[in-house]
PDB file of C-alpha atoms in Angstrom:
ATOM      1  CA  UNK A   6      61.121  71.068 -35.098  1.00  0.00           C
ATOM      2  CA  UNK A   7      64.641  71.238 -33.756  1.00  0.00           C
ATOM      3  CA  UNK A   8      63.958  69.149 -30.666  1.00  0.00           C
ATOM      4  CA  UNK A   9      62.415  66.367 -32.649  1.00  0.00           C
ATOM      5  CA  UNK A  10      65.311  66.249 -35.074  1.00  0.00           C
ATOM      6  CA  UNK A  11      67.944  66.285 -32.257  1.00  0.00           C
ATOM      7  CA  UNK A  12      65.961  63.458 -30.389  1.00  0.00           C
ATOM      8  CA  UNK A  13      65.714  61.376 -33.545  1.00  0.00           C
ATOM      9  CA  UNK A  14      69.368  61.821 -34.275  1.00  0.00           C
ATOM     10  CA  UNK A  15      70.406  60.889 -30.722  1.00  0.00           C
ATOM     11  CA  UNK A  16      68.138  57.776 -30.874  1.00  0.00           C
ATOM     12  CA  UNK A  17      69.623  56.761 -34.323  1.00  0.00           C
ATOM     13  CA  UNK A  18      73.196  57.149 -33.011  1.00  0.00           C
ATOM     14  CA  UNK A  19      72.423  55.297 -29.832  1.00  0.00           C
ATOM     15  CA  UNK A  20      70.719  52.326 -31.578  1.00  0.00           C
ATOM     16  CA  UNK A  21      73.488  52.226 -34.200  1.00  0.00           C
ATOM     17  CA  UNK A  22      76.245  52.009 -31.541  1.00  0.00           C
ATOM     18  CA  UNK A  23      74.360  49.372 -29.568  1.00  0.00           C
ATOM     19  CA  UNK A  24      73.606  47.393 -32.719  1.00  0.00           C
ATOM     20  CA  UNK A  25      77.270  47.472 -33.802  1.00  0.00           C
ATOM     21  CA  UNK A  26      78.812  47.100 -30.376  1.00  0.00           C
ATOM     22  CA  UNK A  27      77.553  43.485 -29.754  1.00  0.00           C
ATOM     23  CA  UNK A  28      78.537  41.858 -32.848  1.00  0.00           C
ATOM     24  CA  UNK A  29      82.001  43.562 -32.755  1.00  0.00           C
ATOM     25  CA  UNK A  30      82.536  42.579 -29.080  1.00  0.00           C
ATOM     26  CA  UNK A  31      81.598  38.868 -29.829  1.00  0.00           C
ATOM     27  CA  UNK A  32      83.819  38.789 -33.011  1.00  0.00           C
ATOM     28  CA  UNK A  33      86.800  40.319 -31.380  1.00  0.00           C
ATOM     29  CA  UNK A  34      86.511  37.624 -28.578  1.00  0.00           C
ATOM     30  CA  UNK A  35      86.793  34.750 -31.066  1.00  0.00           C
ATOM     31  CA  UNK A  36      90.157  32.871 -31.310  1.00  0.00           C
ATOM     32  CA  UNK A  37      90.715  31.541 -34.988  1.00  0.00           C
ATOM     33  CA  UNK A  38      92.431  28.494 -33.786  1.00  0.00           C
ATOM     34  CA  UNK A  39      89.612  27.562 -31.483  1.00  0.00           C
ATOM     35  CA  UNK A  40      87.027  28.204 -34.349  1.00  0.00           C
ATOM     36  CA  UNK A  41      88.928  25.840 -36.593  1.00  0.00           C
ATOM     37  CA  UNK A  42      88.871  23.029 -34.151  1.00  0.00           C
ATOM     38  CA  UNK A  43      85.991  20.772 -33.599  1.00  0.00           C
ATOM     39  CA  UNK A  44      85.378  21.892 -30.167  1.00  0.00           C
ATOM     40  CA  UNK A  45      81.542  21.243 -29.291  1.00  0.00           C
ATOM     41  CA  UNK A  46      81.696  22.288 -25.672  1.00  0.00           C
ATOM     42  CA  UNK A  47      78.785  24.660 -24.963  1.00  0.00           C
ATOM     43  CA  UNK A  48      77.661  24.196 -28.525  1.00  0.00           C
ATOM     44  CA  UNK A  49      74.079  23.151 -27.386  1.00  0.00           C
ATOM     45  CA  UNK A  50      73.574  26.287 -25.245  1.00  0.00           C
ATOM     46  CA  UNK A  51      75.080  28.580 -27.816  1.00  0.00           C
ATOM     47  CA  UNK A  52      72.737  27.189 -30.507  1.00  0.00           C
ATOM     48  CA  UNK A  53      69.749  27.727 -28.310  1.00  0.00           C
ATOM     49  CA  UNK A  54      70.705  31.393 -27.778  1.00  0.00           C
ATOM     50  CA  UNK A  55      71.217  31.917 -31.476  1.00  0.00           C
ATOM     51  CA  UNK A  56      67.790  30.551 -32.135  1.00  0.00           C
ATOM     52  CA  UNK A  57      66.277  32.794 -29.456  1.00  0.00           C
ATOM     53  CA  UNK A  58      68.067  35.819 -30.934  1.00  0.00           C
ATOM     54  CA  UNK A  59      66.942  34.979 -34.637  1.00  0.00           C
ATOM     55  CA  UNK A  60      63.487  34.427 -33.521  1.00  0.00           C
ATOM     56  CA  UNK A  61      63.291  37.642 -31.655  1.00  0.00           C
ATOM     57  CA  UNK A  62      64.697  39.505 -34.742  1.00  0.00           C
ATOM     58  CA  UNK A  63      62.167  38.008 -37.048  1.00  0.00           C
ATOM     59  CA  UNK A  64      59.302  38.866 -34.590  1.00  0.00           C
ATOM     60  CA  UNK A  65      60.544  42.463 -34.460  1.00  0.00           C
ATOM     61  CA  UNK A  66      60.765  42.627 -38.335  1.00  0.00           C
ATOM     62  CA  UNK A  67      57.213  41.260 -38.658  1.00  0.00           C
ATOM     63  CA  UNK A  68      55.787  43.785 -36.123  1.00  0.00           C
ATOM     64  CA  UNK A  69      57.592  46.596 -37.928  1.00  0.00           C
ATOM     65  CA  UNK A  70      56.338  45.533 -41.400  1.00  0.00           C
ATOM     66  CA  UNK A  71      52.720  45.274 -40.116  1.00  0.00           C
ATOM     67  CA  UNK A  72      52.983  48.560 -38.313  1.00  0.00           C
ATOM     68  CA  UNK A  73      54.241  50.207 -41.544  1.00  0.00           C
ATOM     69  CA  UNK A  74      51.301  48.667 -43.580  1.00  0.00           C
ATOM     70  CA  UNK A  75      48.784  49.949 -41.022  1.00  0.00           C
ATOM     71  CA  UNK A  76      50.394  53.444 -40.940  1.00  0.00           C
ATOM     72  CA  UNK A  77      50.422  53.491 -44.792  1.00  0.00           C
ATOM     73  CA  UNK A  78      46.830  52.668 -44.940  1.00  0.00           C
ATOM     74  CA  UNK A  79      45.903  55.130 -42.372  1.00  0.00           C
ATOM     75  CA  UNK A  80      47.602  57.950 -44.199  1.00  0.00           C
ATOM     76  CA  UNK A  81      46.071  56.818 -47.557  1.00  0.00           C
ATOM     77  CA  UNK A  82      42.685  56.843 -45.844  1.00  0.00           C
ATOM     78  CA  UNK A  83      43.210  60.365 -44.537  1.00  0.00           C
ATOM     79  CA  UNK A  84      44.370  61.693 -47.944  1.00  0.00           C
ATOM     80  CA  UNK A  85      41.655  59.901 -49.996  1.00  0.00           C
ATOM     81  CA  UNK A  86      38.543  59.727 -47.834  1.00  0.00           C
ATOM     82  CA  UNK A  87      35.638  61.545 -49.291  1.00  0.00           C
ATOM     83  CA  UNK A  88      34.573  63.887 -46.597  1.00  0.00           C
ATOM     84  CA  UNK A  89      31.413  65.255 -48.619  1.00  0.00           C
ATOM     85  CA  UNK A  90      32.885  68.677 -49.166  1.00  0.00           C
ATOM     86  CA  UNK A  91      35.812  70.349 -51.098  1.00  0.00           C
ATOM     87  CA  UNK A  92      38.486  71.004 -48.562  1.00  0.00           C
ATOM     88  CA  UNK A  93      41.336  71.637 -51.020  1.00  0.00           C
ATOM     89  CA  UNK A  94      42.083  75.326 -51.597  1.00  0.00           C
ATOM     90  CA  UNK A  95      39.612  76.394 -48.756  1.00  0.00           C
ATOM     91  CA  UNK A  96      41.066  78.885 -46.358  1.00  0.00           C
ATOM     92  CA  UNK A  97      39.414  79.910 -43.093  1.00  0.00           C
ATOM     93  CA  UNK A  98      39.880  82.746 -40.569  1.00  0.00           C
ATOM     94  CA  UNK A  99      37.863  84.046 -37.537  1.00  0.00           C
ATOM     95  CA  UNK A 100      36.765  87.677 -38.036  1.00  0.00           C
ATOM     96  CA  UNK A 101      34.015  89.634 -36.131  1.00  0.00           C
ATOM     97  CA  UNK A 102      32.023  91.318 -38.875  1.00  0.00           C
ATOM     98  CA  UNK A 103      29.415  92.855 -36.784  1.00  0.00           C
ATOM     99  CA  UNK A 104      26.838  93.326 -39.522  1.00  0.00           C
ATOM    100  CA  UNK A 105      26.064  92.342 -43.050  1.00  0.00           C
ATOM    101  CA  UNK A 106      27.204  95.484 -44.568  1.00  0.00           C
ATOM    102  CA  UNK A 107      30.908  95.061 -43.185  1.00  0.00           C
ATOM    103  CA  UNK A 108      30.914  91.377 -44.457  1.00  0.00           C
ATOM    104  CA  UNK A 109      29.693  92.371 -47.934  1.00  0.00           C
ATOM    105  CA  UNK A 110      32.449  95.002 -48.125  1.00  0.00           C
ATOM    106  CA  UNK A 111      35.098  92.572 -47.391  1.00  0.00           C
ATOM    107  CA  UNK A 112      33.571  90.000 -49.594  1.00  0.00           C
ATOM    108  CA  UNK A 113      33.641  92.227 -52.715  1.00  0.00           C
ATOM    109  CA  UNK A 114      37.214  93.220 -51.893  1.00  0.00           C
ATOM    110  CA  UNK A 115      38.322  89.609 -51.769  1.00  0.00           C
ATOM    111  CA  UNK A 116      36.600  88.705 -54.916  1.00  0.00           C
ATOM    112  CA  UNK A 117      38.558  91.379 -56.897  1.00  0.00           C
ATOM    113  CA  UNK A 118      41.558  89.029 -56.331  1.00  0.00           C
ATOM    114  CA  UNK A 119      41.613  86.436 -59.178  1.00  0.00           C
ATOM    115  CA  UNK A 120      42.722  83.657 -56.794  1.00  0.00           C
ATOM    116  CA  UNK A 121      39.534  83.979 -54.826  1.00  0.00           C
ATOM    117  CA  UNK A 122      36.487  82.413 -56.472  1.00  0.00           C
ATOM    118  CA  UNK A 123      33.962  82.240 -53.522  1.00  0.00           C
ATOM    119  CA  UNK A 124      33.516  83.840 -50.151  1.00  0.00           C
ATOM    120  CA  UNK A 125      31.245  82.992 -47.198  1.00  0.00           C
ATOM    121  CA  UNK A 126      30.913  83.176 -43.503  1.00  0.00           C
ATOM    122  CA  UNK A 127      29.337  80.882 -40.999  1.00  0.00           C
ATOM    123  CA  UNK A 128      29.083  80.025 -37.321  1.00  0.00           C
ATOM    124  CA  UNK A 129      30.506  76.637 -37.906  1.00  0.00           C
ATOM    125  CA  UNK A 130      32.796  75.118 -40.419  1.00  0.00           C
ATOM    126  CA  UNK A 131      33.950  71.584 -41.183  1.00  0.00           C
ATOM    127  CA  UNK A 132      36.531  70.346 -38.788  1.00  0.00           C
ATOM    128  CA  UNK A 133      34.922  72.260 -36.061  1.00  0.00           C
ATOM    129  CA  UNK A 134      32.214  71.064 -33.728  1.00  0.00           C
ATOM    130  CA  UNK A 135      28.394  71.118 -33.919  1.00  0.00           C
ATOM    131  CA  UNK A 136      27.563  72.375 -30.467  1.00  0.00           C
ATOM    132  CA  UNK A 137      25.307  75.294 -31.167  1.00  0.00           C
ATOM    133  CA  UNK A 138      22.030  73.514 -30.127  1.00  0.00           C
ATOM    134  CA  UNK A 139      18.748  75.008 -30.530  1.00  0.00           C
ATOM    135  CA  UNK A 140      15.247  73.667 -30.869  1.00  0.00           C
ATOM    136  CA  UNK A 141      13.026  73.071 -33.917  1.00  0.00           C
ATOM    137  CA  UNK A 142       9.312  72.232 -33.910  1.00  0.00           C
ATOM    138  CA  UNK A 143       8.220  70.449 -37.182  1.00  0.00           C
ATOM    139  CA  UNK A 144       4.752  70.996 -38.577  1.00  0.00           C
ATOM    140  CA  UNK A 145       2.171  68.761 -36.920  1.00  0.00           C
ATOM    141  CA  UNK A 146       4.317  67.946 -33.818  1.00  0.00           C
ATOM    142  CA  UNK A 147       3.932  69.257 -30.367  1.00  0.00           C
ATOM    143  CA  UNK A 148       7.361  68.679 -28.870  1.00  0.00           C
ATOM    144  CA  UNK A 149      10.286  70.771 -29.885  1.00  0.00           C
ATOM    145  CA  UNK A 150      13.504  68.824 -30.999  1.00  0.00           C
ATOM    146  CA  UNK A 151      17.021  69.846 -29.897  1.00  0.00           C
ATOM    147  CA  UNK A 152      19.268  70.024 -32.911  1.00  0.00           C
ATOM    148  CA  UNK A 153      22.543  71.790 -33.918  1.00  0.00           C
ATOM    149  CA  UNK A 154      22.209  75.188 -35.736  1.00  0.00           C
ATOM    150  CA  UNK A 155      24.738  76.387 -38.342  1.00  0.00           C
ATOM    151  CA  UNK A 156      24.356  80.026 -39.222  1.00  0.00           C
ATOM    152  CA  UNK A 157      25.589  80.695 -42.665  1.00  0.00           C
ATOM    153  CA  UNK A 158      25.484  83.099 -45.557  1.00  0.00           C
ATOM    154  CA  UNK A 159      24.261  82.642 -49.095  1.00  0.00           C
ATOM    155  CA  UNK A 160      27.511  81.309 -50.659  1.00  0.00           C
ATOM    156  CA  UNK A 161      28.356  78.715 -47.815  1.00  0.00           C
ATOM    157  CA  UNK A 162      27.504  75.706 -49.744  1.00  0.00           C
ATOM    158  CA  UNK A 163      28.945  77.045 -52.949  1.00  0.00           C
ATOM    159  CA  UNK A 164      32.156  77.808 -51.181  1.00  0.00           C
ATOM    160  CA  UNK A 165      32.538  74.328 -49.788  1.00  0.00           C
ATOM    161  CA  UNK A 166      31.526  72.644 -52.988  1.00  0.00           C
ATOM    162  CA  UNK A 167      28.356  71.200 -51.532  1.00  0.00           C
ATOM    163  CA  UNK A 168      25.305  70.540 -53.793  1.00  0.00           C
ATOM    164  CA  UNK A 169      21.663  69.895 -53.015  1.00  0.00           C
ATOM    165  CA  UNK A 170      20.443  66.419 -52.935  1.00  0.00           C
ATOM    166  CA  UNK A 171      16.882  67.632 -52.955  1.00  0.00           C
ATOM    167  CA  UNK A 172      15.320  70.991 -53.734  1.00  0.00           C
ATOM    168  CA  UNK A 173      17.752  74.044 -53.908  1.00  0.00           C
ATOM    169  CA  UNK A 174      20.172  75.861 -51.774  1.00  0.00           C
ATOM    170  CA  UNK A 175      20.209  79.397 -50.558  1.00  0.00           C
ATOM    171  CA  UNK A 176      20.259  82.086 -53.345  1.00  0.00           C
ATOM    172  CA  UNK A 177      20.926  85.777 -53.305  1.00  0.00           C
ATOM    173  CA  UNK A 178      18.277  86.130 -56.086  1.00  0.00           C
ATOM    174  CA  UNK A 179      15.550  84.956 -53.564  1.00  0.00           C
ATOM    175  CA  UNK A 180      15.882  87.508 -50.746  1.00  0.00           C
ATOM    176  CA  UNK A 181      13.265  85.792 -48.718  1.00  0.00           C
ATOM    177  CA  UNK A 182      15.746  82.931 -48.111  1.00  0.00           C
ATOM    178  CA  UNK A 183      17.234  85.110 -45.442  1.00  0.00           C
ATOM    179  CA  UNK A 184      14.139  85.190 -43.275  1.00  0.00           C
ATOM    180  CA  UNK A 185      11.990  82.266 -44.358  1.00  0.00           C
ATOM    181  CA  UNK A 186      14.317  79.437 -45.730  1.00  0.00           C
ATOM    182  CA  UNK A 187      15.986  76.449 -43.966  1.00  0.00           C
ATOM    183  CA  UNK A 188      18.366  73.694 -45.403  1.00  0.00           C
ATOM    184  CA  UNK A 189      18.617  70.344 -43.684  1.00  0.00           C
ATOM    185  CA  UNK A 190      21.081  67.590 -43.904  1.00  0.00           C
ATOM    186  CA  UNK A 191      19.747  63.906 -44.369  1.00  0.00           C
ATOM    187  CA  UNK A 192      20.411  63.145 -40.660  1.00  0.00           C
ATOM    188  CA  UNK A 193      18.314  66.096 -39.609  1.00  0.00           C
ATOM    189  CA  UNK A 194      15.401  64.893 -41.900  1.00  0.00           C
ATOM    190  CA  UNK A 195      15.508  61.698 -39.826  1.00  0.00           C
ATOM    191  CA  UNK A 196      15.986  63.380 -36.454  1.00  0.00           C
ATOM    192  CA  UNK A 197      12.965  65.648 -37.032  1.00  0.00           C
ATOM    193  CA  UNK A 198      10.867  62.697 -37.860  1.00  0.00           C
ATOM    194  CA  UNK A 199       9.938  63.840 -41.420  1.00  0.00           C
ATOM    195  CA  UNK A 200       8.757  60.889 -43.122  1.00  0.00           C
ATOM    196  CA  UNK A 201       7.192  62.513 -46.253  1.00  0.00           C
ATOM    197  CA  UNK A 202       8.784  64.843 -48.823  1.00  0.00           C
ATOM    198  CA  UNK A 203      10.647  67.369 -46.653  1.00  0.00           C
ATOM    199  CA  UNK A 204      10.590  70.183 -49.240  1.00  0.00           C
ATOM    200  CA  UNK A 205       8.140  72.856 -48.265  1.00  0.00           C
ATOM    201  CA  UNK A 206       7.749  71.473 -44.761  1.00  0.00           C
ATOM    202  CA  UNK A 207       7.164  74.227 -42.147  1.00  0.00           C
ATOM    203  CA  UNK A 208       9.561  74.417 -39.151  1.00  0.00           C
ATOM    204  CA  UNK A 209       9.388  76.639 -36.052  1.00  0.00           C
ATOM    205  CA  UNK A 210      12.900  77.853 -35.317  1.00  0.00           C
ATOM    206  CA  UNK A 211      14.181  79.570 -32.207  1.00  0.00           C
ATOM    207  CA  UNK A 212      17.578  80.913 -33.387  1.00  0.00           C
ATOM    208  CA  UNK A 213      16.364  83.388 -34.391  1.00  0.00           C
ATOM    209  CA  UNK A 214      12.619  83.029 -33.792  1.00  0.00           C
ATOM    210  CA  UNK A 215      10.916  82.420 -37.095  1.00  0.00           C
ATOM    211  CA  UNK A 216       8.752  80.042 -39.111  1.00  0.00           C
ATOM    212  CA  UNK A 217      10.822  78.719 -42.008  1.00  0.00           C
ATOM    213  CA  UNK A 218      10.206  76.276 -44.956  1.00  0.00           C
ATOM    214  CA  UNK A 219      12.559  73.665 -46.052  1.00  0.00           C
ATOM    215  CA  UNK A 220      13.901  74.592 -49.494  1.00  0.00           C
ATOM    216  CA  UNK A 221      16.581  71.881 -49.756  1.00  0.00           C
ATOM    217  CA  UNK A 222      18.289  68.871 -48.293  1.00  0.00           C
ATOM    218  CA  UNK A 223      22.010  68.069 -48.564  1.00  0.00           C
ATOM    219  CA  UNK A 224      23.785  64.699 -48.255  1.00  0.00           C
ATOM    220  CA  UNK A 225      25.417  64.118 -44.856  1.00  0.00           C
ATOM    221  CA  UNK A 226      29.002  65.162 -44.842  1.00  0.00           C
ATOM    222  CA  UNK A 227      31.791  64.814 -42.190  1.00  0.00           C
ATOM    223  CA  UNK A 228      31.559  68.039 -40.372  1.00  0.00           C
ATOM    224  CA  UNK A 229      33.308  66.809 -37.137  1.00  0.00           C
ATOM    225  CA  UNK A 230      36.072  64.147 -36.619  1.00  0.00           C
ATOM    226  CA  UNK A 231      35.845  60.877 -38.537  1.00  0.00           C
ATOM    227  CA  UNK A 232      35.687  59.183 -35.133  1.00  0.00           C
ATOM    228  CA  UNK A 233      32.241  60.793 -34.609  1.00  0.00           C
ATOM    229  CA  UNK A 234      28.901  59.778 -36.116  1.00  0.00           C
ATOM    230  CA  UNK A 235      27.565  62.454 -38.404  1.00  0.00           C
ATOM    231  CA  UNK A 236      25.275  64.711 -36.495  1.00  0.00           C
ATOM    232  CA  UNK A 237      21.904  66.188 -37.668  1.00  0.00           C
ATOM    233  CA  UNK A 238      22.083  69.899 -38.493  1.00  0.00           C
ATOM    234  CA  UNK A 239      19.916  72.679 -39.676  1.00  0.00           C
ATOM    235  CA  UNK A 240      21.373  75.568 -41.876  1.00  0.00           C
ATOM    236  CA  UNK A 241      19.829  79.073 -41.853  1.00  0.00           C
ATOM    237  CA  UNK A 242      20.968  82.475 -42.945  1.00  0.00           C
ATOM    238  CA  UNK A 243      21.802  84.626 -40.107  1.00  0.00           C
ATOM    239  CA  UNK A 244      24.848  87.076 -40.276  1.00  0.00           C
ATOM    240  CA  UNK A 245      25.265  88.061 -36.453  1.00  0.00           C
ATOM    241  CA  UNK A 246      26.400  84.641 -35.620  1.00  0.00           C
ATOM    242  CA  UNK A 247      28.509  84.078 -38.747  1.00  0.00           C
ATOM    243  CA  UNK A 248      32.165  84.883 -37.914  1.00  0.00           C
ATOM    244  CA  UNK A 249      34.173  82.055 -39.496  1.00  0.00           C
ATOM    245  CA  UNK A 250      35.429  83.496 -42.947  1.00  0.00           C
ATOM    246  CA  UNK A 251      35.861  80.859 -45.674  1.00  0.00           C
TER     247      UNK A 251
END
């Protein structure tokens, strides 16, 4: 950014001039014959000023060192933190597919490229926000529970490198998954109050309306900012709401 470069350059020049001006001004005002003489007048006050300046310099240096260490640790954290999914090499775009046929046509065209190993679409992708709330009514309960929905396609978890912690994930070989299956994260299992084995549990969903059975559970991963607690989420296959291409 040109403005940033110019601003930093101007700041460096200004600080350099100010840092060099004061010592040069002081040194040029010294008279060698007076320095050689044992003239102690004003020596006490001059010594105090030197101590204050040296102390201030050391304080600034310590603050800068601590700040640099904190920044280094933050950058290292961002680079090495395990988010729970594979972000390297993942590209995303927004595209209004309209229907499953149009998506599958684009998917097959992309997969012909040797650099593309997997394609999926979803209503939400990591680094976004989980704000598509709907309700789920677990089997044996009477009060629906509000929870974020993520509408995906079959290869969503494969494309993001997410594996099942329990059960299995969506599979194109099992066509009933599109209308009958649901996948939960661990936080959703707790949110829905499922205390027994969640696999096979029946859930009444509203987006779209359908009774679905839990086929798999995934470990919690950082969908939103690391500042946020991991939210519960339910994952279902539903093409009309899937417009983030991955």
